[in-house]
Structure formats: structure tokens, C-alpha cells
């Protein structure tokens, strides 16, 4: 297995380019299943484990895929299966994104239930509810979601989401774009990755109004075509790199971003005392002599993202004073907390709130976590921990960060990837 070995003491400095977004790439790739016509070319697809898993799923379904230099080409003219198997879905929950497109195109699909994940139960009831509203009969059989269209085609419907869900909004969109008549999605997710999916579907020929709002109106069309498209940047990767600058007292510019997508995160950095400047698509952060504590609550976009909460906790271990961190999306997403404490942080949990007592001097040791963002948090902590920190099981990071150690090294970090063996 791979581990990252980090020696502290380096202030990060320099300029780094943001990669393409994982969380928009996955639904966009799924949406290519909607059209049998031609070959899609999608640029700025990050080369990540999750993307590779999704490509495997597409190939399993029968699509022809080529992926080189962040450009993905997909032709799904000759699909041969309508089933997403357990072996692939269990590796990546986002495989559920094939539910809407396969149902819309073939009138029947079977998708393995994804199960829980490292930070608690993650139900798919809203995905199923949306398919049922659009006229499908859904049964759960032997661990699979089996969805069948009643009649010849899905029918437009009013779908009110009781809570904001990125995945369920994406699936509902992909199912609705070729349904008969009008679909209205109320309380649709506002995340930029959903806006990106809407733009992609629109380019394919879909008719979606009010993109970028919580009420999306979709007029079903008869067919969609293959197109060329540029994926958006990864706001969480950019936020993590800025966090690396802030925690080391450095000064870093991330280029190729859409700064508005990071609004709440940049606000939090400013409150912590960082100087944040924006010039076109570049965001620069200059860390202060001393970080100030900032309380954050993770909620749906445009508020502070749950996917930046763990990295924020690492940062707050170095702030002068106490701060609280609450996650309203995943109440118990605190896997990183005991590992940060093993590095010397002093963080307590009270009623699903993390109370971070800062500043604490961290000292490196071997750490690991069971999810992607928790691992990113440990890398940030390793950048300031005295001596050497080893972040084990880097495959979690590889699911969502493209060459993180190369990007951090280019900014001056002392970080290397090494092989190690785990005892079983
Ligand atoms: C996506 C992101 C993930 C991010 C999350 C929240 C991808 C591939 N993943 O995950 O990185 O952390 O958004 O921003 O884009 N829920 C239900 N029933 C459902 C679906 C969701 O109760 O059927 C709940 C979830 O448990 C959670 C909340 O809704 O509490 C939001 O989850 P959701 O936005 O759906 O997350 P994902 O799309 O799975």
C-alpha cells in the first residue's frame, strides 16, 4: 500500500492549478449514457480512482471509453447491460448516478444498493422517490434497486425534495430530461456541480429552465446528442490547497477556479485572518502571523461545504482560541477527530459539535483515516506537525485528489509517497 510521508517546517509558497471537479465529473460521465448518438469528448476530467471506477462501470455496461490527459471520450451507442453490479457500486457510492440515465434510456435498470459509508448511513430513498414520481415502479430485490418504467416512457412530474440532495437532484435531472412533459424539481440542490450537470445536459439538447436555482423546470425532449464539454474546477481541492497555505503560514495562488464557488470558504479564511485576493480565475491566500478561531457549520451550498469541514478542523488546531465545528449534512462526520488528537490536538465532541481548543503543537506519528476528506485533514495537520507524519492508506486520498503530493511538493512541502506493508 502507499503512504504519504510528510516532514514539517516548510511554509508553502507559489502557484498551483486547480484540477477538474470529481463531483461534477461523475454525474456528467453518467449522463453520457443518455444518448446513443455519437461520441462525447469531455475535458478537464481529473485522473482519480473514483473516475477510473466510473469508467470501469461504463465499460461493464458496454460503452467504448478512452481516457488520456484528462480528456474523456465516451460512446455509449452499443450498451449491452442495464445492471450496475455490487462489485463496482460498493467501491463508489456515486455509481448510483447510472440509475436515472439507464432508466430513462432503456425503461429498466438494476443498480446495486450502495450501503453505508465511513461517516454514517447514507440512504438513497430520495433517488428512489424521484424515479417513482416520474412513473417508475421501484422494488428492492436481493440488494438491488430494480426500476421499471410503467408504459413506454417516464412522465414529467412535480418532485419536492424534503431535504437538499446533490445526488438525488442529479439523478432526477437525468431521468427527467427525456421524460414526456414537464418536470419541476423543488428544493433542488444548488451546488455548482449540479449547475455543471445542467449545462452539460442543456448542451446535449435538454430543455432546463432556472438553472442555478432551487426550482428547476425541465421540459422533456425526444432525443439528446453527444457533445464536447469542459468540466468545472474542483472547489474542494482548491479549498484544501488554500488550507495548506494557511496552516503553514504560507502564501499560495490557485489558478483556474471560479472564486464564487468558494465564497463561504474564502469568507472563513478571511475571518481567520488570512488575506484573500481574487484576480480573474486566480485565488491568492496569504496567511497571517497567527490564525484566529472561526466557528463553522457545514450545510448545503452556498454555505460552508461538508467536504471542507475536516480540513477546517486541522486548520483550527493552530488558531489562537477555541472554535466549534458542526456538520448539518452528516452529523457524525468526525472520523478525523481521534487521529488529530493522536497528533496532539485537543478536540472534544459535545452533542455533535466538535470543540477545537487551539493552538496546540502537533507532533507527527502514523495516522490514517477511513475516508477521503478525513485523510486530507491529516495531510494538512502533517504539514505543521513537528517531526515526521505518515498518512497511511493513501488510496482514500487518491479517490479524490489528483497528484496531491506533487502539487504540495511544487509549493515547497516536504512530502513523498512511499510503499509500506500492513500487517493482516
Ligand atoms: C455529494 C458529494 C459528497 C458531499 C455531499 C454533500 C458526490 C459524488 N458526492 O454526495 O462529496 O459530501 O454531496 O455535499 O457528489 N440523503 C437522504 N436520502 C437520499 C440522499 C441523501 O437522506 O436519498 C441525505 C444524506 O444522508 C445527507 C444529505 O441528504 O445527509 C445530503 O446528501 P447528498 O447531497 O445526497 O450527498 P451525495 O450526493 O451522496
Coordinates of C-alpha atoms and ligand atoms in Angstrom, one line a residue:
X1 CA 0.0 0.0 0.0
X2 CA 1.0 3.6 -0.4
X3 CA 1.6 6.2 2.4
X4 CA 2.5 9.8 2.4
X5 CA 5.5 10.8 4.5
X6 CA 5.4 14.5 5.5
X7 CA 8.2 16.4 7.3
X8 CA 7.0 19.7 8.6
X9 CA 8.6 23.1 8.8
X10 CA 8.0 24.4 5.3
X11 CA 5.8 27.4 4.5
X12 CA 4.0 26.7 1.3
X13 CA 4.6 29.3 -1.4
X14 CA 3.8 29.5 -5.1
X15 CA 1.1 29.0 -7.7
X16 CA -0.8 25.8 -8.5
X17 CA -3.5 25.0 -11.0
X18 CA -6.8 23.5 -9.8
X19 CA -7.8 20.1 -11.2
X20 CA -11.2 19.3 -12.7
X21 CA -14.0 18.6 -10.2
X22 CA -14.6 14.9 -9.2
X23 CA -18.2 15.6 -8.0
X24 CA -19.2 17.1 -11.3
X25 CA -17.3 14.7 -13.5
X26 CA -19.1 11.7 -12.1
X27 CA -22.7 12.8 -13.0
X28 CA -21.5 14.3 -16.3
X29 CA -20.0 10.9 -17.2
X30 CA -23.2 9.1 -16.2
X31 CA -25.2 11.5 -18.4
X32 CA -23.3 10.2 -21.5
X33 CA -25.4 7.0 -21.1
X34 CA -28.5 9.0 -22.1
X35 CA -27.5 9.4 -25.7
X36 CA -26.9 6.5 -28.2
X37 CA -25.8 9.1 -30.8
X38 CA -22.1 9.7 -31.3
X39 CA -19.0 10.2 -29.1
X40 CA -18.7 12.6 -26.2
X41 CA -15.5 14.5 -25.5
X42 CA -15.2 15.8 -22.0
X43 CA -12.2 17.9 -21.0
X44 CA -10.7 18.5 -17.5
X45 CA -11.7 15.2 -16.1
X46 CA -9.4 14.5 -13.1
X47 CA -7.4 11.3 -13.2
X48 CA -8.7 9.8 -9.9
X49 CA -9.6 6.4 -8.5
X50 CA -13.3 7.3 -8.5
X51 CA -13.2 8.4 -12.1
X52 CA -11.4 5.2 -13.1
X53 CA -14.1 3.2 -11.2
X54 CA -16.8 5.0 -13.0
X55 CA -15.1 4.3 -16.4
X56 CA -15.0 0.6 -15.4
X57 CA -18.7 0.8 -14.7
X58 CA -19.4 2.4 -18.1
X59 CA -17.2 -0.3 -19.8
X60 CA -19.1 -3.0 -18.0
X61 CA -22.3 -1.6 -19.4
X62 CA -20.8 -1.8 -22.9
X63 CA -19.7 1.8 -23.5
X64 CA -16.5 2.5 -25.5
X65 CA -14.2 4.8 -23.4
X66 CA -10.9 6.4 -23.9
X67 CA -9.2 8.5 -21.1
X68 CA -6.0 10.3 -21.8
X69 CA -4.5 13.6 -20.5
X70 CA -7.7 14.5 -18.6
X71 CA -9.8 14.1 -21.8
X72 CA -12.5 11.5 -21.7
X73 CA -14.2 10.2 -24.8
X74 CA -17.3 8.0 -24.4
X75 CA -19.5 6.4 -27.0
X76 CA -22.5 4.5 -25.5
X77 CA -24.2 3.5 -28.7
X78 CA -23.9 -0.2 -28.1
X79 CA -24.7 -0.8 -24.4
X80 CA -25.1 -4.4 -23.5
X81 CA -26.2 -4.3 -19.9
X82 CA -28.6 -2.3 -17.7
X83 CA -27.2 -3.5 -14.4
X84 CA -24.7 -1.8 -12.1
X85 CA -23.1 -4.7 -10.2
X86 CA -22.3 -4.7 -6.4
X87 CA -18.6 -5.1 -7.0
X88 CA -18.4 -1.7 -8.6
X89 CA -21.1 0.1 -6.7
X90 CA -19.5 -0.9 -3.3
X91 CA -16.3 0.8 -4.4
X92 CA -18.0 4.1 -5.0
X93 CA -21.5 5.3 -4.0
X94 CA -21.7 7.7 -6.8
X95 CA -22.3 4.7 -9.1
X96 CA -25.9 5.3 -8.3
X97 CA -25.8 8.1 -10.8
X98 CA -26.4 5.5 -13.6
X99 CA -30.0 4.9 -12.2
X100 CA -31.7 7.9 -13.8
X101 CA -30.0 7.7 -17.3
X102 CA -30.3 3.9 -17.7
X103 CA -34.0 4.0 -16.6
X104 CA -34.7 6.9 -19.0
X105 CA -33.0 5.3 -21.9
X106 CA -34.0 1.6 -21.5
X107 CA -37.1 1.7 -19.4
X108 CA -35.5 -0.7 -16.9
X109 CA -32.4 -0.8 -14.8
X110 CA -30.9 -2.7 -11.8
X111 CA -28.4 -0.8 -9.6
X112 CA -26.9 -2.4 -6.5
X113 CA -27.7 -0.7 -3.3
X114 CA -24.6 1.3 -2.2
X115 CA -24.8 0.5 1.6
X116 CA -23.4 2.7 4.3
X117 CA -20.1 4.6 4.3
X118 CA -17.4 5.6 6.7
X119 CA -19.2 8.6 8.1
X120 CA -22.6 7.1 8.8
X121 CA -25.7 5.9 7.0
X122 CA -26.3 7.3 3.5
X123 CA -29.8 6.5 2.3
X124 CA -30.9 6.5 -1.3
X125 CA -34.7 7.0 -0.6
X126 CA -34.8 10.3 -2.4
X127 CA -33.3 8.9 -5.6
X128 CA -36.0 6.2 -5.5
X129 CA -38.8 8.6 -4.7
X130 CA -37.8 10.7 -7.7
X131 CA -37.9 7.7 -10.1
X132 CA -41.3 6.7 -8.7
X133 CA -42.7 10.2 -9.2
X134 CA -41.5 10.1 -12.8
X135 CA -43.6 7.0 -13.3
X136 CA -41.3 4.1 -12.5
X137 CA -42.1 1.1 -10.3
X138 CA -39.2 0.5 -8.0
X139 CA -38.6 -2.6 -6.0
X140 CA -35.6 -3.6 -3.8
X141 CA -34.6 -7.2 -4.6
X142 CA -31.6 -9.1 -3.4
X143 CA -29.7 -5.9 -2.6
X144 CA -30.6 -4.2 -6.0
X145 CA -32.8 -1.3 -6.8
X146 CA -34.9 -2.6 -9.7
X147 CA -36.6 0.2 -11.5
X148 CA -39.0 -0.2 -14.4
X149 CA -40.9 2.4 -16.4
X150 CA -44.7 1.9 -16.5
X151 CA -45.7 2.4 -20.1
X152 CA -43.3 3.5 -22.9
X153 CA -41.6 6.4 -21.3
X154 CA -41.1 8.3 -18.0
X155 CA -43.6 11.0 -17.4
X156 CA -42.8 14.6 -16.2
X157 CA -43.8 15.2 -12.6
X158 CA -43.7 17.6 -9.6
X159 CA -40.9 16.4 -7.3
X160 CA -40.5 18.1 -3.9
X161 CA -37.3 17.1 -2.2
X162 CA -37.8 17.2 1.6
X163 CA -34.0 17.9 2.0
X164 CA -31.4 19.2 -0.4
X165 CA -29.6 16.2 -2.0
X166 CA -26.9 16.6 -4.7
X167 CA -27.1 13.0 -5.9
X168 CA -30.9 12.8 -5.9
X169 CA -31.2 16.1 -7.8
X170 CA -28.7 14.8 -10.3
X171 CA -30.5 11.5 -10.8
X172 CA -33.9 13.2 -11.1
X173 CA -32.5 15.6 -13.7
X174 CA -31.0 12.9 -15.8
X175 CA -34.2 10.9 -15.7
X176 CA -36.5 13.9 -16.4
X177 CA -34.7 15.4 -19.5
X178 CA -36.2 12.8 -21.8
X179 CA -39.5 12.2 -19.9
X180 CA -42.8 13.1 -21.5
X181 CA -43.9 16.6 -20.4
X182 CA -42.8 18.9 -17.7
X183 CA -40.9 18.1 -14.5
X184 CA -40.5 20.5 -11.7
X185 CA -37.8 19.9 -9.1
X186 CA -38.4 21.8 -5.9
X187 CA -35.7 22.3 -3.3
X188 CA -33.2 21.1 -5.9
X189 CA -29.5 21.2 -4.8
X190 CA -27.7 24.4 -5.6
X191 CA -24.2 23.0 -5.7
X192 CA -22.1 24.2 -8.6
X193 CA -21.7 20.5 -9.6
X194 CA -25.5 20.4 -10.3
X195 CA -25.3 23.6 -12.3
X196 CA -22.5 22.0 -14.3
X197 CA -24.6 18.9 -15.0
X198 CA -27.5 21.1 -16.1
X199 CA -25.1 23.0 -18.5
X200 CA -23.9 19.7 -19.9
X201 CA -27.5 18.3 -20.4
X202 CA -28.5 21.6 -21.9
X203 CA -25.7 21.3 -24.4
X204 CA -26.8 17.8 -25.3
X205 CA -30.2 19.3 -26.2
X206 CA -32.2 19.1 -22.9
X207 CA -34.5 21.9 -22.0
X208 CA -33.9 23.1 -18.4
X209 CA -35.0 26.5 -17.0
X210 CA -33.9 28.4 -14.0
X211 CA -30.5 26.6 -13.8
X212 CA -28.7 27.7 -10.7
X213 CA -31.8 28.0 -8.6
X214 CA -33.6 25.6 -6.2
X215 CA -36.5 25.2 -8.6
X216 CA -35.6 23.5 -11.8
X217 CA -38.1 23.2 -14.6
X218 CA -37.5 20.5 -17.3
X219 CA -39.4 20.1 -20.5
X220 CA -38.7 16.6 -21.7
X221 CA -37.2 16.2 -25.2
X222 CA -37.2 13.2 -27.5
X223 CA -33.5 12.8 -28.0
X224 CA -30.1 14.0 -26.9
X225 CA -26.9 14.2 -28.8
X226 CA -23.2 13.6 -27.9
X227 CA -21.2 16.9 -27.4
X228 CA -17.8 18.3 -26.4
X229 CA -17.8 19.8 -22.9
X230 CA -15.4 21.4 -20.4
X231 CA -15.8 20.2 -16.8
X232 CA -15.6 22.8 -14.0
X233 CA -12.7 23.0 -11.4
X234 CA -12.7 21.2 -8.1
X235 CA -13.6 23.7 -5.4
X236 CA -12.8 21.3 -2.6
X237 CA -9.3 20.6 -3.9
X238 CA -8.7 24.3 -4.3
X239 CA -10.0 24.9 -0.7
X240 CA -7.7 22.2 0.6
X241 CA -4.7 23.7 -1.2
X242 CA -5.5 27.1 0.3
X243 CA -5.9 25.4 3.7
X244 CA -2.4 24.0 3.2
X245 CA -1.1 27.6 2.7
X246 CA -3.0 28.9 5.7
X247 CA -1.9 26.1 8.1
X248 CA 1.8 26.5 7.2
X249 CA 1.8 30.3 7.3
X250 CA 2.4 30.4 3.6
X251 CA 1.3 32.3 0.5
X252 CA -0.3 30.4 -2.3
X253 CA -2.3 31.2 -5.5
X254 CA -4.7 28.6 -7.0
X255 CA -5.5 29.3 -10.7
X256 CA -8.2 28.0 -13.0
X257 CA -11.0 28.5 -10.4
X258 CA -14.4 30.1 -10.2
X259 CA -13.9 32.1 -7.0
X260 CA -17.7 32.4 -6.3
X261 CA -17.9 28.7 -5.9
X262 CA -15.7 29.0 -2.8
X263 CA -17.5 32.0 -1.3
X264 CA -18.2 30.7 2.2
X265 CA -14.8 29.0 2.4
X266 CA -13.0 32.2 1.4
X267 CA -15.1 34.1 4.0
X268 CA -14.0 31.7 6.7
X269 CA -10.3 32.1 5.7
X270 CA -10.7 35.9 5.9
X271 CA -12.3 35.7 9.3
X272 CA -9.3 33.5 10.4
X273 CA -7.1 36.5 9.4
X274 CA -5.9 35.3 6.0
X275 CA -5.6 37.9 3.2
X276 CA -7.6 36.5 0.3
X277 CA -7.4 38.2 -3.1
X278 CA -9.1 37.3 -6.3
X279 CA -7.8 38.2 -9.8
X280 CA -9.9 36.7 -12.6
X281 CA -9.8 32.9 -12.0
X282 CA -7.0 33.0 -9.5
X283 CA -7.4 33.0 -5.7
X284 CA -4.4 34.0 -3.6
X285 CA -4.2 33.4 0.1
X286 CA -1.6 35.0 2.4
X287 CA -1.6 33.5 5.9
X288 CA -1.4 35.8 9.0
X289 CA 1.2 35.5 11.7
X290 CA -1.4 34.0 13.9
X291 CA -4.7 32.3 12.9
X292 CA -7.9 33.4 14.6
X293 CA -10.5 30.8 15.6
X294 CA -13.6 30.6 13.3
X295 CA -16.8 28.6 14.1
X296 CA -18.2 26.9 11.0
X297 CA -21.4 24.9 10.3
X298 CA -21.4 22.7 7.2
X299 CA -24.7 23.0 5.3
X300 CA -25.7 22.7 1.6
X301 CA -24.3 25.2 -0.9
X302 CA -23.7 28.2 -0.8
X303 CA -22.9 27.6 2.9
X304 CA -19.7 26.0 4.2
X305 CA -19.2 22.6 2.4
X306 CA -19.2 19.4 4.5
X307 CA -16.3 18.3 2.2
X308 CA -14.1 21.1 3.7
X309 CA -15.1 20.6 7.3
X310 CA -12.3 18.1 8.2
X311 CA -9.6 20.3 6.6
X312 CA -11.0 23.3 8.5
X313 CA -10.7 21.3 11.8
X314 CA -7.0 20.7 11.1
X315 CA -6.5 24.5 10.5
X316 CA -8.3 25.4 13.7
X317 CA -5.9 23.3 15.8
X318 CA -3.4 26.1 15.0
X319 CA -5.8 29.1 15.7
X320 CA -5.4 31.2 18.9
X321 CA -8.5 30.2 20.8
X322 CA -11.4 27.8 20.7
X323 CA -13.7 27.1 17.8
X324 CA -16.7 24.9 17.1
X325 CA -17.4 22.8 14.0
X326 CA -20.8 21.4 13.3
X327 CA -21.9 19.3 10.3
X328 CA -25.6 19.6 9.5
X329 CA -25.3 17.3 6.4
X330 CA -23.5 14.4 8.1
X331 CA -24.0 14.8 11.8
X332 CA -21.3 12.3 12.8
X333 CA -18.7 13.0 10.1
X334 CA -15.8 13.3 12.6
X335 CA -13.5 10.3 11.8
X336 CA -10.6 12.7 11.6
X337 CA -11.0 13.9 15.2
X338 CA -9.3 11.0 17.1
X339 CA -6.5 11.0 14.6
X340 CA -5.9 14.7 15.0
X341 CA -5.9 14.2 18.8
X342 CA -3.3 11.4 18.3
X343 CA -1.1 14.1 16.7
X344 CA -1.5 16.3 19.8
X345 CA -4.7 18.3 19.0
X346 CA -7.2 18.9 21.8
X347 CA -10.7 18.4 20.3
X348 CA -13.8 17.3 22.1
X349 CA -17.2 16.2 20.8
X350 CA -20.3 17.5 22.6
X351 CA -23.8 17.0 21.1
X352 CA -22.4 16.5 17.6
X353 CA -20.3 19.7 17.9
X354 CA -16.5 19.5 17.7
X355 CA -14.9 21.9 20.1
X356 CA -11.3 22.6 19.0
X357 CA -9.0 24.0 21.6
X358 CA -6.3 25.9 19.8
X359 CA -3.5 26.4 19.4
X360 CA -1.9 23.1 20.1
X361 CA 1.5 22.0 18.9
X362 CA 1.2 18.8 16.8
X363 CA 3.8 16.1 16.7
X364 CA 4.0 13.7 13.8
X365 CA 3.2 10.0 14.0
X366 CA 1.5 7.3 11.9
X367 CA -2.2 8.2 11.2
X368 CA -4.8 7.0 8.9
X369 CA -8.5 7.5 8.2
X370 CA -11.3 5.7 6.5
X371 CA -12.5 8.5 4.2
X372 CA -11.3 10.9 1.6
X373 CA -11.6 14.3 3.3
X374 CA -10.5 13.0 6.7
X375 CA -7.3 11.9 5.0
X376 CA -6.9 15.4 3.5
X377 CA -7.3 16.8 7.0
X378 CA -4.4 14.6 8.2
X379 CA -2.2 15.7 5.4
X380 CA -2.8 19.4 6.4
X381 CA -2.0 18.5 10.0
X382 CA 1.2 16.7 8.9
X383 CA 2.4 19.9 7.2
X384 CA 2.7 21.6 10.6
X385 CA 3.2 18.7 13.0
X386 CA 6.8 18.5 14.4
X387 CA 9.0 15.7 13.0
X388 CA 7.5 13.2 10.6
X389 CA 3.9 12.3 9.9
X390 CA 3.0 9.2 7.9
X391 CA -0.5 9.2 6.5
X392 CA -1.4 5.6 5.8
X393 CA -3.9 4.2 3.3
X394 CA -3.4 6.9 0.8
X395 CA -5.9 5.2 -1.5
X396 CA -8.6 7.2 0.2
X397 CA -6.9 10.4 -0.9
X398 CA -6.4 9.0 -4.4
X399 CA -10.1 8.7 -4.8
X400 CA -10.5 12.5 -4.8
X401 CA -7.2 14.3 -5.2
X402 CA -5.2 14.3 -8.4
X403 CA -1.5 14.1 -7.5
X404 CA -1.9 15.9 -4.2
X405 CA 1.7 15.2 -3.1
X406 CA 3.1 16.5 -6.4
X407 CA 1.0 19.7 -6.0
X408 CA 2.1 20.2 -2.4
X409 CA 5.8 19.4 -3.3
X410 CA 5.7 22.0 -6.0
X411 CA 4.6 24.5 -3.4
X412 CA 7.6 23.6 -1.2
X413 CA 6.2 20.9 1.1
X414 CA 8.5 18.0 2.1
X415 CA 6.1 15.2 1.2
X416 CA 6.8 11.9 -0.5
X417 CA 4.8 8.8 -1.5
X418 CA 6.3 5.5 -0.3
X419 CA 5.2 1.9 -0.2
X420 CA 4.5 0.0 3.0
X421 CA 3.1 -3.3 4.1
X422 CA 0.2 -3.6 6.5
X423 CA 0.1 -6.5 8.9
X424 CA -3.1 -8.5 8.5
Ligands
LIG1 C1 -22.4 14.6 -2.6 C2 -20.9 14.5 -2.8 C3 -20.3 14.4 -1.4 C4 -20.8 15.5 -0.5 C5 -22.3 15.5 -0.4 C6 -22.9 16.7 0.4 C7 -20.6 13.5 -4.9 C8 -20.2 12.3 -5.7 N1 -20.6 13.4 -3.6 O1 -22.8 13.3 -2.1 O2 -18.9 14.6 -1.6 O3 -20.3 15.3 0.8 O4 -22.8 15.6 -1.7 O5 -22.5 17.9 -0.2 O6 -21.1 14.5 -5.5 N2 -29.9 11.9 1.8 C9 -31.0 11.2 2.1 N3 -31.6 10.4 1.2 C10 -31.1 10.3 -0.1 C11 -30.0 11.0 -0.5 C12 -29.4 11.8 0.5 O7 -31.5 11.2 3.3 O8 -31.7 9.6 -0.9 C13 -29.2 12.7 2.8 C14 -27.8 12.3 3.1 O9 -27.7 11.3 4.0 C15 -27.2 13.6 3.6 C16 -28.0 14.7 2.7 O10 -29.1 14.0 2.2 O11 -27.5 13.8 4.9 C17 -27.2 15.3 1.6 O12 -26.6 14.2 0.8 P1 -26.4 14.3 -0.7 O13 -26.4 15.7 -1.1 O14 -27.3 13.4 -1.4 O15 -24.9 13.7 -0.9 P2 -24.3 12.9 -2.1 O16 -25.0 13.3 -3.4 O17 -24.4 11.4 -1.8

